[in-house]
GROMACS .gro file of C-alpha atoms in nm:
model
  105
    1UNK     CA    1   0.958   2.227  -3.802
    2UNK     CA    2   0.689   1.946  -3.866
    3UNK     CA    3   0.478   1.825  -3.563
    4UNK     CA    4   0.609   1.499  -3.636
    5UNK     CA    5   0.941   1.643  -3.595
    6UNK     CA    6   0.878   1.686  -3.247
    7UNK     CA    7   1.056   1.408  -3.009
    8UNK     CA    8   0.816   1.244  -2.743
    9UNK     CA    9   0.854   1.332  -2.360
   10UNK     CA   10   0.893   0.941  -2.326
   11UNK     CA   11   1.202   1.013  -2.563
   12UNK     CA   12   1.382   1.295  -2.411
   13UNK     CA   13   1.316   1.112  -2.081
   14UNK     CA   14   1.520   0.855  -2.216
   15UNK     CA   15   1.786   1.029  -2.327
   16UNK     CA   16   1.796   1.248  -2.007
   17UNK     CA   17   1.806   0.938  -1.773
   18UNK     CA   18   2.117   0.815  -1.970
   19UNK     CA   19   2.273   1.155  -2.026
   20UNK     CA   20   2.243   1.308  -1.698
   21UNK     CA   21   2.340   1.112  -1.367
   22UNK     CA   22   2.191   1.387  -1.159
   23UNK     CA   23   1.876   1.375  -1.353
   24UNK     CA   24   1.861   0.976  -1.335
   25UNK     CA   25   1.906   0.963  -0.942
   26UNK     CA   26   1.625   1.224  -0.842
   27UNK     CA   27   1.398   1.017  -1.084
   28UNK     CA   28   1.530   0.667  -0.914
   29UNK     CA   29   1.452   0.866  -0.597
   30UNK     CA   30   1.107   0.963  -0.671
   31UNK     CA   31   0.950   0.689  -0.819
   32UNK     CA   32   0.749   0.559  -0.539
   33UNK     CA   33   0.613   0.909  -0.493
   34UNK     CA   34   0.511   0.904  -0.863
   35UNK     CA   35   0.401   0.576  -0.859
   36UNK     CA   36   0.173   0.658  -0.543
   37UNK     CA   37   0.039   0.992  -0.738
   38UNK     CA   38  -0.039   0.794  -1.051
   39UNK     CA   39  -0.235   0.549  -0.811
   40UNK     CA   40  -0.459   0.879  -0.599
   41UNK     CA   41  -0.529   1.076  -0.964
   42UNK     CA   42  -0.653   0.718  -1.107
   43UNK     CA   43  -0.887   0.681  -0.832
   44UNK     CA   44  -0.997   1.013  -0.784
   45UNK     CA   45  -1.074   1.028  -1.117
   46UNK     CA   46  -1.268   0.705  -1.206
   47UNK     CA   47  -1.487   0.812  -0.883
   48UNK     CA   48  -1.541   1.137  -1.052
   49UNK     CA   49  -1.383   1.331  -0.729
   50UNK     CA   50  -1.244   1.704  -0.750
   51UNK     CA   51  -0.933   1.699  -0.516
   52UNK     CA   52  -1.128   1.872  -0.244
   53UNK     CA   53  -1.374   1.576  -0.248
   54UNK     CA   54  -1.102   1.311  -0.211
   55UNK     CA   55  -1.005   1.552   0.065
   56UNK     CA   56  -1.308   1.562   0.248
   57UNK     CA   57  -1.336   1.178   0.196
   58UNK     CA   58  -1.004   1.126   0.332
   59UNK     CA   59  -0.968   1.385   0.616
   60UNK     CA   60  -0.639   1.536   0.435
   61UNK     CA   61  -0.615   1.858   0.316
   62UNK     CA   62  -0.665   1.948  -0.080
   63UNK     CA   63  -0.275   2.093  -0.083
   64UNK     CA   64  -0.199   1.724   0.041
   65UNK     CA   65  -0.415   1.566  -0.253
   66UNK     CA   66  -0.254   1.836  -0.471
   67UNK     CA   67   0.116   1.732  -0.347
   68UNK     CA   68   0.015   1.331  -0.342
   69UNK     CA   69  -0.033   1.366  -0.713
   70UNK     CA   70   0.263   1.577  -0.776
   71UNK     CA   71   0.435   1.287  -0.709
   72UNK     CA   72   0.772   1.473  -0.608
   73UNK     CA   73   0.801   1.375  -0.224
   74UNK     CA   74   0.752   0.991  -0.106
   75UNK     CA   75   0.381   1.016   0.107
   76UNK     CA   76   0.378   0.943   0.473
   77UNK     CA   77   0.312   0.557   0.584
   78UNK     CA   78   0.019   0.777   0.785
   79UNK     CA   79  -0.075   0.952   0.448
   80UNK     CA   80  -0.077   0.629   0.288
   81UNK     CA   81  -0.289   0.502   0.571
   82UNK     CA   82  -0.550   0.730   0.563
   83UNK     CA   83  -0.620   0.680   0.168
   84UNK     CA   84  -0.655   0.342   0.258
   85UNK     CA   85  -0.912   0.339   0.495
   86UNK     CA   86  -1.123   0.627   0.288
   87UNK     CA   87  -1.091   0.446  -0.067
   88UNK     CA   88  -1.000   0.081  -0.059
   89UNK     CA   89  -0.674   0.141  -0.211
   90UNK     CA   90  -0.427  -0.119  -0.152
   91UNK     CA   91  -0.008  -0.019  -0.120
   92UNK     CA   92   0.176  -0.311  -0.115
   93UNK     CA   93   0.562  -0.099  -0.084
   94UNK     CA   94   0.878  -0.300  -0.118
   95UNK     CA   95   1.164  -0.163   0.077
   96UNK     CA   96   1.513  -0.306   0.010
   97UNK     CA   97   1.868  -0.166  -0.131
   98UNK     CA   98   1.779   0.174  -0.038
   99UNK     CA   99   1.523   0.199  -0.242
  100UNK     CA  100   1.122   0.160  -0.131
  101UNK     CA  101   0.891   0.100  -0.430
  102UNK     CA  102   0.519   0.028  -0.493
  103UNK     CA  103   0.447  -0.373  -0.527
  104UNK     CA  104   0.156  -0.434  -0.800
  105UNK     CA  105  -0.119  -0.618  -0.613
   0.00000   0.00000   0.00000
């Protein structure tokens, strides 16, 4: 088997999400969380921060940075407000049809 062979993770994604209803509602379910991860690991590293540094900075734990970036549970609003204060970050979260998910500002 080639490299090129090789399907893309953006392509068995795809065909997971439409093959697999389980699959398709945990990822529905944890998008914010993702979304929110994407956000902490973008910031922490443009600012050149370890995960204990963004730690000290926020006055969270480094297991919290670790599990903010993991992206599998939905943060705290108190999490959220804490990374906030300590980095400028800005959440904007839309909550409506059962869903809550991160507004681009």
């Amino acid at each position: 088997m080639e490299l090129s062979d090789l399907r893309t993770a953006d392509e068995v994604r795809a065909e997971r999400l439409e093959a697999d209803v389980q699959f398709r509602v945990e990822w529905d379910k944890t998008a914010f969380a993702r979304e929110v991860g994407v956000a902490v690991v973008k910031y922490r590293t443009e600012h050149g921060l370890s995960q204990r540094d963004l730690a000290g900075l926020t006055g969270l734990h480094q297991p919290a940075i670790a599990r903010l970036e993991s992206g599998g549970e939905a943060p705290a609003l108190a999490t959220l407000a804490k990374l906030t204060r300590a980095t400028g970050l800005t959440f904007r979260v839309d909550i409506a049809n059962g869903g809550a998910v991160l507004v681009a500002v």
